[in-house]
Amino acid sequence: MSEQLIEVVDNRGVLRLTINRPQALNALNSAVIETLEQILVELEGRDDLRAVLITGAGEKSFVAGADISEMQDKTPAEAREFAGKALRTIKRLETLPVPVVALVNGFCLGGGCELALACDWAVASDNAIFGQPEVLLGVIPGFGGTQRLPRRVGPAMALDLCTTGRKLEAQEALRIGLVNQVMSQSELQDYADTLSKQLSGNGPQAVRSAKQAIHDGMDQDLDSALALETGLFALCFAGGEQREGMTAFVEKRKPDF
C-alpha cells in the first residue's frame, strides 16, 4: 500500500499515531482499522511503552467518522462484522496499560468520537466539532458510542447527542466533560510535546499502576477498589523505580527512569 494510513512516531516510548487520510477527513475504513489493530497488537508486547497519543493528519479533522461510502451497501451480517472488527480494535486501544490521549484537531464525529472516547482523556483544538450523528443516516453508533459516551458525560447528555445527532463545538465538549482542555491548533502541538516529555520522564511502572488502579477500580465497589490501590502501591516498592525516584528527590536531582 503506497499510502501510509497511520504514521507512527516513537519518542522515548511515547508513540504518536496519526491517522493519515486527510483527503477523506481521516474517516475510518477497513484498511485504517486493520492497520490500527496491527499497530496495537505490536504495542501490547512492548515493555518500554510509556504512552500513546493519537491524532489526525491536517488541521481540519481528527476522524470525521466511519467511511460511509464503504458501509452504505453492507448487509446486516457484513455490518455486524465491520462493527465487531472496529470494536475489537478500539478495545485494544482502550486496554493498553499506558495512558492513551486523543489530540482532537478538528472534526470528531461518529466513529471518530467513539475512538476518542476509548482514550483515557482528550484535548481539543478550538475548531474541533464533536457528535454522534449516526441517526441522521438511519443507524446508531456501532463502535461503542452508546456505551462509552454515557459513562463519560452521563446518560441524559448521551441520549441527547445520540438521538438528535446534533454537533458540539469544542467549548461545549469541554463543559460536559467530553474533553479536558481546549486550545488553539499551535497550542495543541505544544501540549503534545510537553505531555510526551512529562510521561516519558515519570516512573513507567508507577504510571501503569495508576492507570490500572483507576480503570479496574471503577468496576468495583469502593472497598475492593481501595484494596486494589493498596496492593498496587505496595508493589511500587518491589522494584528499583521507587528507590530511584525517592533517592533522587532526597538528593535534589532528576530521577533516571
PDB file of C-alpha atoms in Angstrom:
ATOM      1  CA  MET A   1       0.000   0.000   0.000  1.00  0.00           C
ATOM      2  CA  SER A   2       1.588   3.234  -1.172  1.00  0.00           C
ATOM      3  CA  GLU A   3      -0.298   5.405   1.311  1.00  0.00           C
ATOM      4  CA  GLN A   4       0.843   5.186   4.916  1.00  0.00           C
ATOM      5  CA  LEU A   5      -2.563   5.063   6.560  1.00  0.00           C
ATOM      6  CA  ILE A   6      -1.219   5.604  10.066  1.00  0.00           C
ATOM      7  CA  GLU A   7       2.032   7.424  10.702  1.00  0.00           C
ATOM      8  CA  VAL A   8       3.938   6.301  13.792  1.00  0.00           C
ATOM      9  CA  VAL A   9       6.500   8.469  15.601  1.00  0.00           C
ATOM     10  CA  ASP A  10       8.255   6.991  18.641  1.00  0.00           C
ATOM     11  CA  ASN A  11       9.809   9.417  21.139  1.00  0.00           C
ATOM     12  CA  ARG A  12      11.339   7.534  24.085  1.00  0.00           C
ATOM     13  CA  GLY A  13       8.428   5.132  24.248  1.00  0.00           C
ATOM     14  CA  VAL A  14       5.746   7.784  23.750  1.00  0.00           C
ATOM     15  CA  LEU A  15       4.121   6.944  20.429  1.00  0.00           C
ATOM     16  CA  ARG A  16       2.252   9.467  18.342  1.00  0.00           C
ATOM     17  CA  LEU A  17      -0.161   7.819  15.909  1.00  0.00           C
ATOM     18  CA  THR A  18      -1.516   9.998  13.104  1.00  0.00           C
ATOM     19  CA  ILE A  19      -4.430   8.698  11.046  1.00  0.00           C
ATOM     20  CA  ASN A  20      -3.437   9.766   7.562  1.00  0.00           C
ATOM     21  CA  ARG A  21      -6.419  10.080   5.218  1.00  0.00           C
ATOM     22  CA  PRO A  22      -6.765  13.867   5.074  1.00  0.00           C
ATOM     23  CA  GLN A  23      -8.455  13.707   1.668  1.00  0.00           C
ATOM     24  CA  ALA A  24     -11.290  11.786   3.383  1.00  0.00           C
ATOM     25  CA  LEU A  25     -11.126  13.817   6.623  1.00  0.00           C
ATOM     26  CA  ASN A  26      -9.353  10.800   8.152  1.00  0.00           C
ATOM     27  CA  ALA A  27     -12.509   8.671   8.002  1.00  0.00           C
ATOM     28  CA  LEU A  28     -12.179   5.132   9.315  1.00  0.00           C
ATOM     29  CA  ASN A  29     -12.384   2.457   6.652  1.00  0.00           C
ATOM     30  CA  SER A  30     -11.498  -1.224   6.885  1.00  0.00           C
ATOM     31  CA  ALA A  31      -7.887  -0.610   5.891  1.00  0.00           C
ATOM     32  CA  VAL A  32      -7.355   2.012   8.602  1.00  0.00           C
ATOM     33  CA  ILE A  33      -8.977  -0.183  11.238  1.00  0.00           C
ATOM     34  CA  GLU A  34      -6.862  -3.189  10.233  1.00  0.00           C
ATOM     35  CA  THR A  35      -3.695  -1.088  10.233  1.00  0.00           C
ATOM     36  CA  LEU A  36      -4.506   0.328  13.656  1.00  0.00           C
ATOM     37  CA  GLU A  37      -5.152  -3.129  15.062  1.00  0.00           C
ATOM     38  CA  GLN A  38      -1.813  -4.412  13.728  1.00  0.00           C
ATOM     39  CA  ILE A  39      -0.012  -1.500  15.382  1.00  0.00           C
ATOM     40  CA  LEU A  40      -1.815  -2.039  18.681  1.00  0.00           C
ATOM     41  CA  VAL A  41      -1.053  -5.765  18.732  1.00  0.00           C
ATOM     42  CA  GLU A  42       2.635  -4.897  18.447  1.00  0.00           C
ATOM     43  CA  LEU A  43       2.353  -2.278  21.193  1.00  0.00           C
ATOM     44  CA  GLU A  44       0.746  -4.731  23.608  1.00  0.00           C
ATOM     45  CA  GLY A  45       4.042  -6.594  23.835  1.00  0.00           C
ATOM     46  CA  ARG A  46       6.272  -3.556  24.406  1.00  0.00           C
ATOM     47  CA  ASP A  47       7.601  -3.203  27.941  1.00  0.00           C
ATOM     48  CA  ASP A  48       9.186   0.152  27.065  1.00  0.00           C
ATOM     49  CA  LEU A  49       5.897   1.736  26.002  1.00  0.00           C
ATOM     50  CA  ARG A  50       5.197   4.920  28.003  1.00  0.00           C
ATOM     51  CA  ALA A  51       2.101   6.427  26.347  1.00  0.00           C
ATOM     52  CA  VAL A  52       0.155   6.691  23.100  1.00  0.00           C
ATOM     53  CA  LEU A  53      -1.062   9.951  21.560  1.00  0.00           C
ATOM     54  CA  ILE A  54      -3.480   9.685  18.645  1.00  0.00           C
ATOM     55  CA  THR A  55      -4.477  12.420  16.204  1.00  0.00           C
ATOM     56  CA  GLY A  56      -5.499  13.036  12.608  1.00  0.00           C
ATOM     57  CA  ALA A  57      -3.499  14.385   9.687  1.00  0.00           C
ATOM     58  CA  GLY A  58      -4.029  18.026   8.760  1.00  0.00           C
ATOM     59  CA  GLU A  59      -5.860  20.775  10.623  1.00  0.00           C
ATOM     60  CA  LYS A  60      -9.457  20.013   9.608  1.00  0.00           C
ATOM     61  CA  SER A  61     -10.208  16.643  11.100  1.00  0.00           C
ATOM     62  CA  PHE A  62      -9.307  14.195  13.849  1.00  0.00           C
ATOM     63  CA  VAL A  63     -11.573  11.486  12.444  1.00  0.00           C
ATOM     64  CA  ALA A  64     -14.783  12.562  10.707  1.00  0.00           C
ATOM     65  CA  GLY A  65     -16.434   9.178  11.264  1.00  0.00           C
ATOM     66  CA  ALA A  66     -16.547   5.834   9.553  1.00  0.00           C
ATOM     67  CA  ASP A  67     -16.265   5.758   5.771  1.00  0.00           C
ATOM     68  CA  ILE A  68     -19.916   5.944   4.646  1.00  0.00           C
ATOM     69  CA  SER A  69     -19.115   5.003   1.048  1.00  0.00           C
ATOM     70  CA  GLU A  70     -17.753   1.699   2.318  1.00  0.00           C
ATOM     71  CA  MET A  71     -20.742   0.999   4.583  1.00  0.00           C
ATOM     72  CA  GLN A  72     -23.764   2.005   2.548  1.00  0.00           C
ATOM     73  CA  ASP A  73     -24.344  -1.330   0.786  1.00  0.00           C
ATOM     74  CA  LYS A  74     -23.477  -3.694   3.640  1.00  0.00           C
ATOM     75  CA  THR A  75     -25.855  -6.447   4.681  1.00  0.00           C
ATOM     76  CA  PRO A  76     -26.735  -6.851   8.375  1.00  0.00           C
ATOM     77  CA  ALA A  77     -24.175  -9.654   8.646  1.00  0.00           C
ATOM     78  CA  GLU A  78     -21.491  -7.547   6.986  1.00  0.00           C
ATOM     79  CA  ALA A  79     -22.355  -4.574   9.205  1.00  0.00           C
ATOM     80  CA  ARG A  80     -22.026  -6.755  12.301  1.00  0.00           C
ATOM     81  CA  GLU A  81     -18.619  -7.992  11.128  1.00  0.00           C
ATOM     82  CA  PHE A  82     -17.416  -4.463  10.349  1.00  0.00           C
ATOM     83  CA  ALA A  83     -18.565  -3.094  13.708  1.00  0.00           C
ATOM     84  CA  GLY A  84     -17.115  -6.095  15.526  1.00  0.00           C
ATOM     85  CA  LYS A  85     -13.703  -5.527  13.984  1.00  0.00           C
ATOM     86  CA  ALA A  86     -13.787  -1.842  14.896  1.00  0.00           C
ATOM     87  CA  LEU A  87     -14.954  -2.591  18.443  1.00  0.00           C
ATOM     88  CA  ARG A  88     -12.156  -5.101  18.919  1.00  0.00           C
ATOM     89  CA  THR A  89      -9.563  -2.637  17.663  1.00  0.00           C
ATOM     90  CA  ILE A  90     -10.841   0.242  19.784  1.00  0.00           C
ATOM     91  CA  LYS A  91     -10.931  -2.050  22.817  1.00  0.00           C
ATOM     92  CA  ARG A  92      -7.250  -2.844  22.246  1.00  0.00           C
ATOM     93  CA  LEU A  93      -6.529   0.877  22.333  1.00  0.00           C
ATOM     94  CA  GLU A  94      -8.588   1.346  25.489  1.00  0.00           C
ATOM     95  CA  THR A  95      -6.910  -1.520  27.344  1.00  0.00           C
ATOM     96  CA  LEU A  96      -3.308  -0.579  26.640  1.00  0.00           C
ATOM     97  CA  PRO A  97      -1.608  -0.419  30.063  1.00  0.00           C
ATOM     98  CA  VAL A  98      -0.301   3.115  29.472  1.00  0.00           C
ATOM     99  CA  PRO A  99      -2.047   6.486  29.094  1.00  0.00           C
ATOM    100  CA  VAL A 100      -3.784   6.931  25.735  1.00  0.00           C
ATOM    101  CA  VAL A 101      -4.617  10.522  24.790  1.00  0.00           C
ATOM    102  CA  ALA A 102      -6.680  11.846  21.877  1.00  0.00           C
ATOM    103  CA  LEU A 103      -5.389  15.069  20.315  1.00  0.00           C
ATOM    104  CA  VAL A 104      -8.593  16.205  18.602  1.00  0.00           C
ATOM    105  CA  ASN A 105      -7.618  18.630  15.870  1.00  0.00           C
ATOM    106  CA  GLY A 106     -10.901  19.160  14.014  1.00  0.00           C
ATOM    107  CA  PHE A 107     -13.956  17.071  13.163  1.00  0.00           C
ATOM    108  CA  CYS A 108     -14.521  14.305  15.716  1.00  0.00           C
ATOM    109  CA  LEU A 109     -17.750  12.699  14.584  1.00  0.00           C
ATOM    110  CA  GLY A 110     -19.305   9.256  14.724  1.00  0.00           C
ATOM    111  CA  GLY A 111     -16.555   6.671  14.788  1.00  0.00           C
ATOM    112  CA  GLY A 112     -14.045   9.435  15.472  1.00  0.00           C
ATOM    113  CA  CYS A 113     -15.862  10.431  18.643  1.00  0.00           C
ATOM    114  CA  GLU A 114     -16.037   6.757  19.599  1.00  0.00           C
ATOM    115  CA  LEU A 115     -12.290   6.454  19.069  1.00  0.00           C
ATOM    116  CA  ALA A 116     -11.680   9.486  21.290  1.00  0.00           C
ATOM    117  CA  LEU A 117     -13.998   8.064  23.960  1.00  0.00           C
ATOM    118  CA  ALA A 118     -11.804   4.961  24.179  1.00  0.00           C
ATOM    119  CA  CYS A 119      -8.821   7.146  25.065  1.00  0.00           C
ATOM    120  CA  ASP A 120      -8.048   7.949  28.697  1.00  0.00           C
ATOM    121  CA  TRP A 121      -8.603  11.630  28.031  1.00  0.00           C
ATOM    122  CA  ALA A 122      -8.909  14.020  25.124  1.00  0.00           C
ATOM    123  CA  VAL A 123      -7.798  17.567  24.445  1.00  0.00           C
ATOM    124  CA  ALA A 124      -9.168  19.578  21.549  1.00  0.00           C
ATOM    125  CA  SER A 125      -8.273  22.428  19.263  1.00  0.00           C
ATOM    126  CA  ASP A 126     -10.737  25.312  19.322  1.00  0.00           C
ATOM    127  CA  ASN A 127     -12.049  24.397  15.862  1.00  0.00           C
ATOM    128  CA  ALA A 128     -12.990  20.850  16.910  1.00  0.00           C
ATOM    129  CA  ILE A 129     -16.546  19.646  16.305  1.00  0.00           C
ATOM    130  CA  PHE A 130     -17.930  16.624  18.166  1.00  0.00           C
ATOM    131  CA  GLY A 131     -21.010  14.498  17.676  1.00  0.00           C
ATOM    132  CA  GLN A 132     -22.679  11.139  17.217  1.00  0.00           C
ATOM    133  CA  PRO A 133     -24.758  11.948  14.115  1.00  0.00           C
ATOM    134  CA  GLU A 134     -25.456   8.359  13.071  1.00  0.00           C
ATOM    135  CA  VAL A 135     -29.252   8.720  13.443  1.00  0.00           C
ATOM    136  CA  LEU A 136     -29.159  11.222  10.583  1.00  0.00           C
ATOM    137  CA  LEU A 137     -28.063   8.273   8.425  1.00  0.00           C
ATOM    138  CA  GLY A 138     -30.633   5.860   9.813  1.00  0.00           C
ATOM    139  CA  VAL A 139     -28.277   3.948  12.109  1.00  0.00           C
ATOM    140  CA  ILE A 140     -26.895   4.195  15.648  1.00  0.00           C
ATOM    141  CA  PRO A 141     -23.296   4.387  16.899  1.00  0.00           C
ATOM    142  CA  GLY A 142     -21.719   0.989  16.335  1.00  0.00           C
ATOM    143  CA  PHE A 143     -18.178   1.394  17.649  1.00  0.00           C
ATOM    144  CA  GLY A 144     -19.068   1.730  21.342  1.00  0.00           C
ATOM    145  CA  GLY A 145     -20.630   5.186  21.435  1.00  0.00           C
ATOM    146  CA  THR A 146     -23.893   4.189  23.111  1.00  0.00           C
ATOM    147  CA  GLN A 147     -21.905   2.664  25.983  1.00  0.00           C
ATOM    148  CA  ARG A 148     -18.797   4.813  26.428  1.00  0.00           C
ATOM    149  CA  LEU A 149     -20.488   8.174  25.876  1.00  0.00           C
ATOM    150  CA  PRO A 150     -22.912   7.874  28.846  1.00  0.00           C
ATOM    151  CA  ARG A 151     -20.028   6.724  31.013  1.00  0.00           C
ATOM    152  CA  ARG A 152     -18.155   9.905  30.079  1.00  0.00           C
ATOM    153  CA  VAL A 153     -20.897  12.553  30.044  1.00  0.00           C
ATOM    154  CA  GLY A 154     -23.889  10.865  31.715  1.00  0.00           C
ATOM    155  CA  PRO A 155     -26.897   9.080  30.193  1.00  0.00           C
ATOM    156  CA  ALA A 156     -29.061  12.182  29.682  1.00  0.00           C
ATOM    157  CA  MET A 157     -26.441  14.015  27.624  1.00  0.00           C
ATOM    158  CA  ALA A 158     -25.553  10.824  25.747  1.00  0.00           C
ATOM    159  CA  LEU A 159     -29.217  10.323  24.814  1.00  0.00           C
ATOM    160  CA  ASP A 160     -29.409  13.944  23.703  1.00  0.00           C
ATOM    161  CA  LEU A 161     -26.432  13.539  21.384  1.00  0.00           C
ATOM    162  CA  CYS A 162     -27.247  10.056  20.073  1.00  0.00           C
ATOM    163  CA  THR A 163     -30.937  10.723  19.349  1.00  0.00           C
ATOM    164  CA  THR A 164     -30.725  14.252  17.929  1.00  0.00           C
ATOM    165  CA  GLY A 165     -27.441  13.835  16.083  1.00  0.00           C
ATOM    166  CA  ARG A 166     -26.556  17.416  16.994  1.00  0.00           C
ATOM    167  CA  LYS A 167     -22.966  18.581  16.954  1.00  0.00           C
ATOM    168  CA  LEU A 168     -20.961  20.199  19.733  1.00  0.00           C
ATOM    169  CA  GLU A 169     -18.328  22.887  19.446  1.00  0.00           C
ATOM    170  CA  ALA A 170     -15.166  22.472  21.476  1.00  0.00           C
ATOM    171  CA  GLN A 171     -16.231  24.677  24.389  1.00  0.00           C
ATOM    172  CA  GLU A 172     -19.458  22.739  24.930  1.00  0.00           C
ATOM    173  CA  ALA A 173     -17.493  19.484  24.737  1.00  0.00           C
ATOM    174  CA  LEU A 174     -15.285  20.897  27.489  1.00  0.00           C
ATOM    175  CA  ARG A 175     -18.282  21.949  29.589  1.00  0.00           C
ATOM    176  CA  ILE A 176     -19.860  18.478  29.556  1.00  0.00           C
ATOM    177  CA  GLY A 177     -16.577  16.689  30.258  1.00  0.00           C
ATOM    178  CA  LEU A 178     -16.017  15.161  26.840  1.00  0.00           C
ATOM    179  CA  VAL A 179     -12.575  16.794  26.662  1.00  0.00           C
ATOM    180  CA  ASN A 180     -10.176  18.001  29.354  1.00  0.00           C
ATOM    181  CA  GLN A 181      -8.850  21.138  27.659  1.00  0.00           C
ATOM    182  CA  VAL A 182      -9.427  23.341  24.605  1.00  0.00           C
ATOM    183  CA  MET A 183      -6.639  25.268  22.898  1.00  0.00           C
ATOM    184  CA  SER A 184      -5.506  26.574  19.524  1.00  0.00           C
ATOM    185  CA  GLN A 185      -4.020  24.309  16.854  1.00  0.00           C
ATOM    186  CA  SER A 186      -0.494  25.520  17.605  1.00  0.00           C
ATOM    187  CA  GLU A 187      -1.025  25.101  21.339  1.00  0.00           C
ATOM    188  CA  LEU A 188      -2.259  21.564  20.723  1.00  0.00           C
ATOM    189  CA  GLN A 189       1.092  20.649  19.205  1.00  0.00           C
ATOM    190  CA  ASP A 190       2.927  22.292  22.106  1.00  0.00           C
ATOM    191  CA  TYR A 191       0.711  20.374  24.523  1.00  0.00           C
ATOM    192  CA  ALA A 192       1.582  17.103  22.789  1.00  0.00           C
ATOM    193  CA  ASP A 193       5.303  17.844  23.042  1.00  0.00           C
ATOM    194  CA  THR A 194       5.056  18.824  26.715  1.00  0.00           C
ATOM    195  CA  LEU A 195       2.924  15.805  27.562  1.00  0.00           C
ATOM    196  CA  SER A 196       5.395  13.495  25.829  1.00  0.00           C
ATOM    197  CA  LYS A 197       8.214  14.877  27.977  1.00  0.00           C
ATOM    198  CA  GLN A 198       6.154  14.577  31.151  1.00  0.00           C
ATOM    199  CA  LEU A 199       5.068  10.994  30.552  1.00  0.00           C
ATOM    200  CA  SER A 200       8.482   9.814  29.375  1.00  0.00           C
ATOM    201  CA  GLY A 201      10.081  11.339  32.485  1.00  0.00           C
ATOM    202  CA  ASN A 202       7.792   9.737  35.064  1.00  0.00           C
ATOM    203  CA  GLY A 203       8.217   6.323  36.636  1.00  0.00           C
ATOM    204  CA  PRO A 204       6.865   3.994  33.930  1.00  0.00           C
ATOM    205  CA  GLN A 205       5.591   1.286  36.256  1.00  0.00           C
ATOM    206  CA  ALA A 206       4.013   3.873  38.538  1.00  0.00           C
ATOM    207  CA  VAL A 207       2.172   5.386  35.577  1.00  0.00           C
ATOM    208  CA  ARG A 208       0.908   1.952  34.533  1.00  0.00           C
ATOM    209  CA  SER A 209      -0.173   1.181  38.083  1.00  0.00           C
ATOM    210  CA  ALA A 210      -2.065   4.467  38.353  1.00  0.00           C
ATOM    211  CA  LYS A 211      -3.996   3.653  35.180  1.00  0.00           C
ATOM    212  CA  GLN A 212      -4.718   0.127  36.371  1.00  0.00           C
ATOM    213  CA  ALA A 213      -5.951   1.342  39.753  1.00  0.00           C
ATOM    214  CA  ILE A 214      -8.338   3.868  38.231  1.00  0.00           C
ATOM    215  CA  HIS A 215      -9.633   1.727  35.360  1.00  0.00           C
ATOM    216  CA  ASP A 216     -10.047  -1.503  37.294  1.00  0.00           C
ATOM    217  CA  GLY A 217     -11.302   0.250  40.408  1.00  0.00           C
ATOM    218  CA  MET A 218     -14.180   1.911  38.554  1.00  0.00           C
ATOM    219  CA  ASP A 219     -15.769  -1.516  38.044  1.00  0.00           C
ATOM    220  CA  GLN A 220     -15.501  -2.472  41.730  1.00  0.00           C
ATOM    221  CA  ASP A 221     -17.140  -1.399  44.970  1.00  0.00           C
ATOM    222  CA  LEU A 222     -15.167   1.213  46.904  1.00  0.00           C
ATOM    223  CA  ASP A 223     -13.686  -1.153  49.496  1.00  0.00           C
ATOM    224  CA  SER A 224     -12.439  -3.556  46.810  1.00  0.00           C
ATOM    225  CA  ALA A 225     -11.053  -0.674  44.779  1.00  0.00           C
ATOM    226  CA  LEU A 226      -9.214   0.730  47.793  1.00  0.00           C
ATOM    227  CA  ALA A 227      -7.705  -2.703  48.425  1.00  0.00           C
ATOM    228  CA  LEU A 228      -6.594  -2.759  44.788  1.00  0.00           C
ATOM    229  CA  GLU A 229      -4.919   0.624  45.241  1.00  0.00           C
ATOM    230  CA  THR A 230      -3.130  -0.525  48.400  1.00  0.00           C
ATOM    231  CA  GLY A 231      -1.823  -3.630  46.661  1.00  0.00           C
ATOM    232  CA  LEU A 232      -0.552  -1.669  43.681  1.00  0.00           C
ATOM    233  CA  PHE A 233       1.007   0.944  45.984  1.00  0.00           C
ATOM    234  CA  ALA A 234       2.897  -1.817  47.807  1.00  0.00           C
ATOM    235  CA  LEU A 235       4.095  -3.302  44.514  1.00  0.00           C
ATOM    236  CA  CYS A 236       5.730   0.020  43.682  1.00  0.00           C
ATOM    237  CA  PHE A 237       8.241  -0.753  46.435  1.00  0.00           C
ATOM    238  CA  ALA A 238       9.181  -4.121  44.932  1.00  0.00           C
ATOM    239  CA  GLY A 239      11.459  -2.764  42.204  1.00  0.00           C
ATOM    240  CA  GLY A 240      14.148  -0.177  41.726  1.00  0.00           C
ATOM    241  CA  GLU A 241      11.877   2.517  40.324  1.00  0.00           C
ATOM    242  CA  GLN A 242      10.582   3.695  43.703  1.00  0.00           C
ATOM    243  CA  ARG A 243      14.054   3.703  45.209  1.00  0.00           C
ATOM    244  CA  GLU A 244      15.462   5.741  42.338  1.00  0.00           C
ATOM    245  CA  GLY A 245      12.590   8.224  42.471  1.00  0.00           C
ATOM    246  CA  MET A 246      12.763   8.794  46.208  1.00  0.00           C
ATOM    247  CA  THR A 247      16.559   8.847  46.296  1.00  0.00           C
ATOM    248  CA  ALA A 248      16.588  11.447  43.525  1.00  0.00           C
ATOM    249  CA  PHE A 249      14.100  13.551  45.484  1.00  0.00           C
ATOM    250  CA  VAL A 250      16.264  13.443  48.626  1.00  0.00           C
ATOM    251  CA  GLU A 251      19.387  14.201  46.583  1.00  0.00           C
ATOM    252  CA  LYS A 252      17.602  17.060  44.764  1.00  0.00           C
ATOM    253  CA  ARG A 253      18.180  15.694  41.268  1.00  0.00           C
ATOM    254  CA  LYS A 254      16.020  14.361  38.464  1.00  0.00           C
ATOM    255  CA  PRO A 255      15.336  10.628  38.656  1.00  0.00           C
ATOM    256  CA  ASP A 256      16.670   8.383  35.926  1.00  0.00           C
ATOM    257  CA  PHE A 257      13.758   6.175  34.969  1.00  0.00           C
TER     258      PHE A 257
END
